[in-house]
Short mmCIF file of C-alpha atoms and ligand atoms in Angstrom, two decimals:
data_model
loop_
_atom_site.label_atom_id
_atom_site.label_comp_id
_atom_site.label_asym_id
_atom_site.label_seq_id
_atom_site.Cartn_x
_atom_site.Cartn_y
_atom_site.Cartn_z
CA UNK A 116 20.89 1.59 -17.59
CA UNK A 117 22.24 -1.58 -15.88
CA UNK A 118 23.08 0.07 -12.55
CA UNK A 119 19.61 1.56 -12.02
CA UNK A 120 17.72 -1.15 -10.19
CA UNK A 121 14.65 -0.24 -8.19
CA UNK A 122 12.06 -2.80 -7.21
CA UNK A 123 8.57 -1.28 -7.38
CA UNK A 124 6.69 -1.69 -4.10
CA UNK A 125 3.20 -3.22 -3.83
CA UNK A 126 2.90 -3.64 -7.58
CA UNK A 127 -0.19 -5.87 -7.42
CA UNK A 128 -1.84 -3.53 -4.92
CA UNK A 129 -1.12 -0.49 -7.13
CA UNK A 130 -2.71 -2.15 -10.16
CA UNK A 131 -5.65 -3.25 -8.05
CA UNK A 132 -6.12 0.35 -6.88
CA UNK A 133 -5.62 2.09 -10.23
CA UNK A 134 -7.52 -0.51 -12.27
CA UNK A 135 -5.83 0.45 -15.57
CA UNK A 136 -8.02 -0.24 -18.60
CA UNK A 137 -7.42 -0.17 -22.36
CA UNK A 138 -7.45 3.37 -23.69
CA UNK A 139 -7.20 4.98 -20.23
CA UNK A 140 -4.82 7.90 -19.54
CA UNK A 141 -2.58 7.53 -16.47
CA UNK A 142 0.05 9.59 -14.70
CA UNK A 143 3.04 8.20 -12.85
CA UNK A 144 4.25 11.26 -10.93
CA UNK A 145 7.34 9.47 -9.54
CA UNK A 146 8.71 7.37 -12.39
CA UNK A 147 11.93 6.14 -10.74
CA UNK A 148 13.09 3.18 -12.81
CA UNK A 149 9.68 2.90 -14.50
CA UNK A 150 8.62 -0.35 -12.78
CA UNK A 151 5.10 0.81 -11.89
CA UNK A 152 4.81 2.72 -15.18
CA UNK A 153 5.63 -0.38 -17.27
CA UNK A 154 3.04 -2.40 -15.37
CA UNK A 155 0.40 0.32 -15.89
CA UNK A 156 1.15 0.46 -19.63
CA UNK A 157 1.00 -3.35 -19.90
CA UNK A 158 -2.31 -3.46 -18.03
CA UNK A 159 -3.86 -0.63 -20.09
CA UNK A 160 -3.00 -2.21 -23.43
CA UNK A 161 -4.18 -1.65 -26.10
CA UNK A 162 -4.32 2.10 -26.35
CA UNK A 163 -3.62 3.07 -22.74
CA UNK A 164 -1.41 6.18 -22.42
CA UNK A 165 0.93 7.23 -19.65
CA UNK A 166 2.50 10.53 -18.69
CA UNK A 167 5.47 10.12 -16.37
CA UNK A 168 7.67 12.57 -14.54
CA UNK A 169 10.62 12.54 -12.18
CA UNK A 170 12.96 15.27 -10.94
CA UNK A 171 15.92 12.95 -11.27
CA UNK A 172 17.61 12.82 -14.69
CA UNK A 173 19.10 9.36 -14.02
CA UNK A 174 15.65 8.00 -13.15
CA UNK A 175 14.16 9.49 -16.28
CA UNK A 176 16.82 7.85 -18.48
CA UNK A 177 16.27 4.49 -16.76
CA UNK A 178 12.49 4.77 -17.17
CA UNK A 179 12.86 5.75 -20.83
CA UNK A 180 14.82 2.53 -21.46
CA UNK A 181 12.42 0.38 -19.44
CA UNK A 182 9.37 1.74 -21.27
CA UNK A 183 10.88 1.36 -24.78
CA UNK A 184 8.60 -1.63 -25.61
CA UNK A 185 5.59 0.71 -25.19
CA UNK A 186 6.91 3.36 -27.62
CA UNK A 187 4.22 5.78 -28.79
CA UNK A 188 2.07 5.25 -25.72
CA UNK A 189 3.86 7.46 -23.22
CA UNK A 190 5.41 10.86 -22.66
CA UNK A 191 8.07 11.52 -20.02
CA UNK A 192 9.21 14.78 -18.54
CA UNK A 193 11.89 15.82 -16.10
CA UNK A 194 10.40 18.02 -13.44
CA UNK A 195 8.62 18.37 -10.13
CA UNK A 196 5.18 16.76 -9.87
CA UNK A 197 4.03 20.00 -8.24
CA UNK A 198 3.78 21.26 -11.86
CA UNK A 199 1.49 18.50 -13.16
CA UNK A 200 -1.23 20.96 -14.12
CA UNK A 201 1.20 22.72 -16.50
CA UNK A 202 1.57 19.51 -18.49
CA UNK A 203 -1.75 17.68 -18.24
CA UNK A 204 -5.22 18.96 -19.06
CA UNK A 205 -7.72 19.28 -16.23
CA UNK A 206 -10.11 16.36 -15.88
CA UNK A 207 -8.29 14.18 -18.40
CA UNK A 208 -6.80 11.28 -16.42
CA UNK A 209 -8.17 7.99 -15.14
CA UNK A 210 -5.46 7.54 -12.53
CA UNK A 211 -2.49 9.23 -10.86
CA UNK A 212 0.20 7.41 -8.89
CA UNK A 213 2.63 8.90 -6.36
CA UNK A 214 5.26 6.46 -5.07
CA UNK A 215 7.07 8.92 -2.84
CA UNK A 216 10.52 9.14 -1.34
CA UNK A 217 13.79 8.08 -2.87
CA UNK A 218 14.71 5.25 -5.23
CA UNK A 219 17.23 2.53 -4.40
CA UNK A 220 19.86 3.99 -6.79
CA UNK A 221 19.52 7.42 -5.16
CA UNK A 222 20.34 5.77 -1.83
CA UNK A 223 23.00 3.42 -3.11
CA UNK A 224 25.01 5.74 -5.36
CA UNK A 225 27.36 7.37 -2.86
CA UNK A 226 27.96 10.44 -5.04
CA UNK A 227 24.29 11.45 -4.67
CA UNK A 228 24.96 12.03 -0.98
CA UNK A 229 21.65 10.67 0.39
CA UNK A 230 23.10 7.97 2.58
CA UNK A 231 25.77 7.62 5.25
CA UNK A 232 26.27 3.91 4.58
CA UNK A 233 29.03 4.93 2.21
CA UNK A 234 30.90 8.23 2.02
CA UNK A 235 29.82 10.86 -0.47
CA UNK A 236 29.39 14.62 -0.81
CA UNK A 237 26.67 16.12 1.39
CA UNK A 238 24.31 16.64 -1.55
CA UNK A 239 20.83 14.95 -1.39
CA UNK A 240 19.37 16.80 -4.38
CA UNK A 241 16.86 14.72 -6.31
CA UNK A 242 17.30 17.17 -9.18
CA UNK A 243 20.99 18.04 -9.52
CA UNK A 244 20.07 21.19 -11.49
CA UNK A 245 18.80 22.66 -8.22
CA UNK A 246 21.25 25.00 -6.45
CA UNK A 247 20.57 24.17 -2.79
CA UNK A 248 22.41 21.12 -1.39
CA UNK A 249 22.44 19.51 2.05
CA UNK A 250 25.94 20.96 2.58
CA UNK A 251 24.53 24.47 1.99
CA UNK A 252 21.89 23.95 4.67
CA UNK A 253 24.26 22.38 7.16
CA UNK A 254 26.96 25.02 6.70
CA UNK A 255 24.88 28.17 6.34
CA UNK A 256 21.40 27.81 7.91
CA UNK A 257 20.90 29.48 11.29
CA UNK A 258 20.67 27.53 14.52
CA UNK A 259 16.91 28.04 14.90
CA UNK A 260 16.24 26.96 11.32
CA UNK A 261 18.36 23.81 11.70
CA UNK A 262 16.65 22.91 14.97
CA UNK A 263 13.24 23.36 13.30
CA UNK A 264 14.27 21.17 10.35
CA UNK A 265 15.66 18.39 12.59
CA UNK A 266 12.60 18.41 14.84
CA UNK A 267 9.75 19.00 12.39
CA UNK A 268 11.04 16.97 9.44
CA UNK A 269 13.02 14.30 11.28
CA UNK A 270 11.32 14.05 14.68
CA UNK A 271 14.82 14.34 16.19
CA UNK A 272 14.38 14.86 19.96
CA UNK A 273 17.86 16.25 20.37
CA UNK A 274 17.20 18.82 17.62
CA UNK A 275 18.09 21.96 19.56
CA UNK A 276 21.30 20.62 21.05
CA UNK A 277 22.44 19.18 17.71
CA UNK A 278 21.71 22.48 15.95
CA UNK A 279 23.63 24.43 18.59
CA UNK A 280 26.68 22.14 18.42
CA UNK A 281 26.57 22.07 14.63
CA UNK A 282 26.71 25.85 14.37
CA UNK A 283 29.58 25.87 16.89
CA UNK A 284 31.62 23.12 15.20
CA UNK A 285 31.10 24.19 11.59
CA UNK A 286 32.96 27.42 12.42
CA UNK A 287 36.09 25.25 12.87
CA UNK A 288 35.52 22.90 9.95
CA UNK A 289 32.83 22.83 7.29
CA UNK A 290 30.71 19.72 6.85
CA UNK A 291 31.34 18.29 3.42
CA UNK A 292 30.66 14.56 3.39
CA UNK A 293 27.92 12.22 4.54
CA UNK A 294 30.20 10.12 6.75
CA UNK A 295 31.72 13.20 8.33
CA UNK A 296 28.26 14.39 9.41
CA UNK A 297 27.08 10.91 10.47
CA UNK A 298 30.22 10.26 12.55
CA UNK A 299 29.92 13.70 14.13
CA UNK A 300 26.30 12.97 15.14
CA UNK A 301 27.29 9.56 16.48
CA UNK A 302 29.96 11.12 18.66
CA UNK A 303 27.42 13.55 20.13
CA UNK A 304 24.55 11.08 20.41
CA UNK A 305 25.95 7.57 20.84
CA UNK A 306 23.82 4.61 19.83
CA UNK A 307 23.29 3.17 23.35
CA UNK A 308 21.81 -0.06 22.04
CA UNK A 309 19.53 1.56 19.44
CA UNK A 310 19.22 -0.43 16.21
CA UNK A 311 19.07 2.60 13.94
CA UNK A 312 22.07 4.85 13.43
CA UNK A 313 21.74 8.08 15.46
CA UNK A 314 22.12 10.13 12.26
CA UNK A 315 19.05 8.58 10.58
CA UNK A 316 16.58 11.28 11.63
CA UNK A 317 18.85 14.20 10.79
CA UNK A 318 19.53 12.71 7.35
CA UNK A 319 15.81 12.24 6.70
CA UNK A 320 15.13 15.81 7.83
CA UNK A 321 17.84 17.29 5.61
CA UNK A 322 16.65 15.29 2.59
CA UNK A 323 13.05 16.46 3.05
CA UNK A 324 14.20 20.07 3.48
CA UNK A 325 16.65 20.11 0.54
CA UNK A 326 13.99 18.74 -1.81
CA UNK A 327 11.06 20.65 -0.27
CA UNK A 328 9.27 17.31 -0.19
CA UNK A 329 6.35 18.48 1.92
CA UNK A 330 5.64 21.60 -0.15
CA UNK A 331 5.93 19.58 -3.37
CA UNK A 332 3.56 16.90 -2.09
CA UNK A 333 0.95 19.48 -1.06
CA UNK A 334 1.02 21.07 -4.52
CA UNK A 335 1.30 17.66 -6.23
CA UNK A 336 -1.84 16.30 -4.56
CA UNK A 337 -3.82 19.45 -5.42
CA UNK A 338 -2.60 19.17 -9.02
CA UNK A 339 -3.54 15.47 -9.17
CA UNK A 340 -7.06 16.25 -8.03
CA UNK A 341 -7.40 18.80 -10.87
CA UNK A 342 -6.18 16.50 -13.66
CA UNK A 343 -8.29 13.51 -12.60
CA UNK A 344 -11.58 12.84 -14.33
CA UNK A 345 -14.66 11.87 -12.27
CA UNK A 346 -14.23 8.25 -11.19
CA UNK A 347 -10.42 8.58 -11.60
CA UNK A 348 -8.21 7.08 -8.91
CA UNK A 349 -5.49 8.76 -6.85
CA UNK A 350 -2.98 6.29 -5.40
CA UNK A 351 -0.36 7.50 -2.92
CA UNK A 352 2.45 5.41 -1.42
CA UNK A 353 4.23 7.10 1.49
CA UNK A 354 7.36 6.07 3.39
CA UNK A 355 7.35 8.19 6.52
CA UNK A 356 4.73 9.45 8.93
CA UNK A 357 4.99 13.09 7.87
CA UNK A 358 4.02 12.47 4.25
CA UNK A 359 1.49 9.80 5.25
CA UNK A 360 -0.26 12.28 7.54
CA UNK A 361 -0.28 14.83 4.75
CA UNK A 362 -1.87 12.34 2.31
CA UNK A 363 -4.41 11.28 4.94
CA UNK A 364 -5.33 14.86 5.84
CA UNK A 365 -5.61 15.78 2.16
CA UNK A 366 -8.03 12.88 1.59
CA UNK A 367 -10.02 13.60 4.74
CA UNK A 368 -10.49 17.29 3.97
CA UNK A 369 -11.64 16.67 0.40
CA UNK A 370 -13.87 13.71 1.22
CA UNK A 371 -15.81 15.71 3.85
CA UNK A 372 -19.09 17.40 3.01
CA UNK A 373 -18.19 20.45 5.07
CA UNK A 374 -15.28 22.76 5.86
CA UNK A 375 -14.56 24.43 9.16
CA UNK A 376 -12.79 27.60 10.05
CA UNK A 377 -10.08 28.26 12.60
CA UNK A 378 -8.63 24.74 12.56
CA UNK A 379 -11.17 23.42 15.10
CA UNK A 380 -13.80 20.96 13.86
CA UNK A 381 -16.86 21.82 15.96
CA UNK A 382 -20.41 21.73 14.52
CA UNK A 383 -20.98 25.51 15.04
CA UNK A 384 -18.02 26.39 12.79
CA UNK A 385 -18.89 24.07 9.91
CA UNK A 386 -19.88 25.19 6.44
CA UNK A 387 -21.35 22.76 3.91
CA UNK A 388 -19.35 21.93 0.79
CA UNK A 389 -19.46 19.35 -1.98
CA UNK A 390 -16.90 16.57 -1.42
CA UNK A 391 -14.42 16.18 -4.25
CA UNK A 392 -13.06 12.75 -3.39
CA UNK A 393 -14.12 9.54 -1.65
CA UNK A 394 -11.92 6.98 0.05
CA UNK A 395 -11.53 3.67 -1.72
CA UNK A 396 -9.53 2.32 1.19
CA UNK A 397 -9.42 4.61 4.17
CA UNK A 398 -7.08 2.29 6.01
CA UNK A 399 -3.58 2.20 4.55
CA UNK A 400 -2.63 -0.92 2.63
CA UNK A 401 0.81 -2.25 3.62
CA UNK A 402 3.09 -4.85 1.99
CA UNK A 403 2.36 -8.52 2.66
CA UNK A 404 4.84 -10.89 4.36
CA UNK A 405 6.27 -12.22 1.06
CA UNK A 406 7.15 -8.72 -0.17
CA UNK A 407 8.54 -7.72 3.22
CA UNK A 408 10.82 -10.77 3.19
CA UNK A 409 11.94 -10.12 -0.37
CA UNK A 410 12.28 -6.33 -0.23
CA UNK A 411 12.98 -5.01 3.30
CA UNK A 412 12.87 -1.42 1.96
CA UNK A 413 9.13 -1.82 1.47
CA UNK A 414 8.58 -2.09 5.23
CA UNK A 415 7.51 1.49 5.82
CA UNK A 416 5.28 1.74 2.71
CA UNK A 417 1.64 2.83 3.23
CA UNK A 418 -0.68 2.91 0.24
CA UNK A 419 -3.86 5.02 0.24
CA UNK A 420 -6.47 5.18 -2.48
CA UNK A 421 -9.02 7.92 -3.25
CA UNK A 422 -11.53 8.32 -6.08
CA UNK A 423 -12.57 11.63 -7.64
CA UNK A 424 -16.30 12.29 -7.44
C1 SAM B 673 10.34 5.43 -4.75
S1 SAM B 673 10.94 6.13 -6.23
C2 SAM B 673 9.77 5.64 -7.44
C3 SAM B 673 10.01 4.27 -8.01
C4 SAM B 673 9.11 3.90 -9.16
N1 SAM B 673 7.72 3.83 -8.75
C5 SAM B 673 9.54 2.60 -9.81
O1 SAM B 673 8.69 1.74 -10.04
O2 SAM B 673 10.73 2.44 -10.10
C6 SAM B 673 10.54 7.83 -6.02
C7 SAM B 673 10.95 8.71 -7.18
O3 SAM B 673 10.21 9.92 -7.06
C8 SAM B 673 11.02 10.98 -7.47
N2 SAM B 673 10.46 12.19 -6.84
C9 SAM B 673 10.35 12.47 -5.53
N3 SAM B 673 9.76 13.65 -5.34
C10 SAM B 673 9.47 14.14 -6.58
C11 SAM B 673 8.84 15.32 -7.05
N4 SAM B 673 8.41 16.27 -6.22
N5 SAM B 673 8.68 15.49 -8.39
C12 SAM B 673 9.11 14.53 -9.25
N6 SAM B 673 9.72 13.39 -8.86
C13 SAM B 673 9.91 13.20 -7.54
C14 SAM B 673 12.41 10.60 -6.99
O4 SAM B 673 13.40 11.28 -7.73
C15 SAM B 673 12.42 9.09 -7.21
O5 SAM B 673 12.97 8.77 -8.45
#
């Protein structure tokens, strides 16, 4: 798969966090091109085993080729990591890795429709077997739903106005391509000296919505906790604040020795519980200067590590 090139982020830090050992069983929930998976298999030799999954068929094929030297020591599956418990026995793994977001080929291949750097269909599906595309959302979702998506998933301040204008203008002409949408947003919300393109937030929001990234991550983290064995490590790399907050809140809630009701943490409303996880590094690990210089896409990566108790 020569045109599938994705550089794994924070490879040394991931290995340091997972501590793969011979004979251990590991899960790479976001295989991509298989860069992290290959390193985990190499570090867990001899006898280490890896289960890998990805929703993207192209990623799976690329990972299959990359992992060929480790034949017999891995199993790969195309699917959503939210379903990990359907594939892996409870309490059986020494480590689970989530390297979230999109791969470089997903962004760079125009026909996938993730990016407005080049023109492509308004698609954004990680799994092309899925019915819902970004064009479906943009052309059929109601104004209130679009505004909610732009604001909650993209942090777009102009969410309500953009949603209102979108619903008005799509009645004249459907939105079909990435450049068409990006140019339309730029006309409504000019750059005014900003470095990032004014469509960046809307594109992020649509991608997260189309792929139900937040719902998948919630279920994926719960599933990971179930399949880990005591002492097993959960490593999560996030690329935007929404998923980072989710990972942090997940860790916090399960590392606490109490729960509280009503969403307000005051002593009177606390109930004791046994913590399921502990933080290995509570503070997020971020890429060092050498990696940042070499791979600018790593700049928003935050790595968090938890250990099952
Ligand atoms: C940043 S890339 C991973 C790169 C990989 N670590 C490597 O070394 O090449 C993220 C991958 O996760 C996949 N992905 C995102 N959400 C997923 C989900 N809910 N279930 C399965 N795969 C998912 C994407 O399709 C993409 O291939």
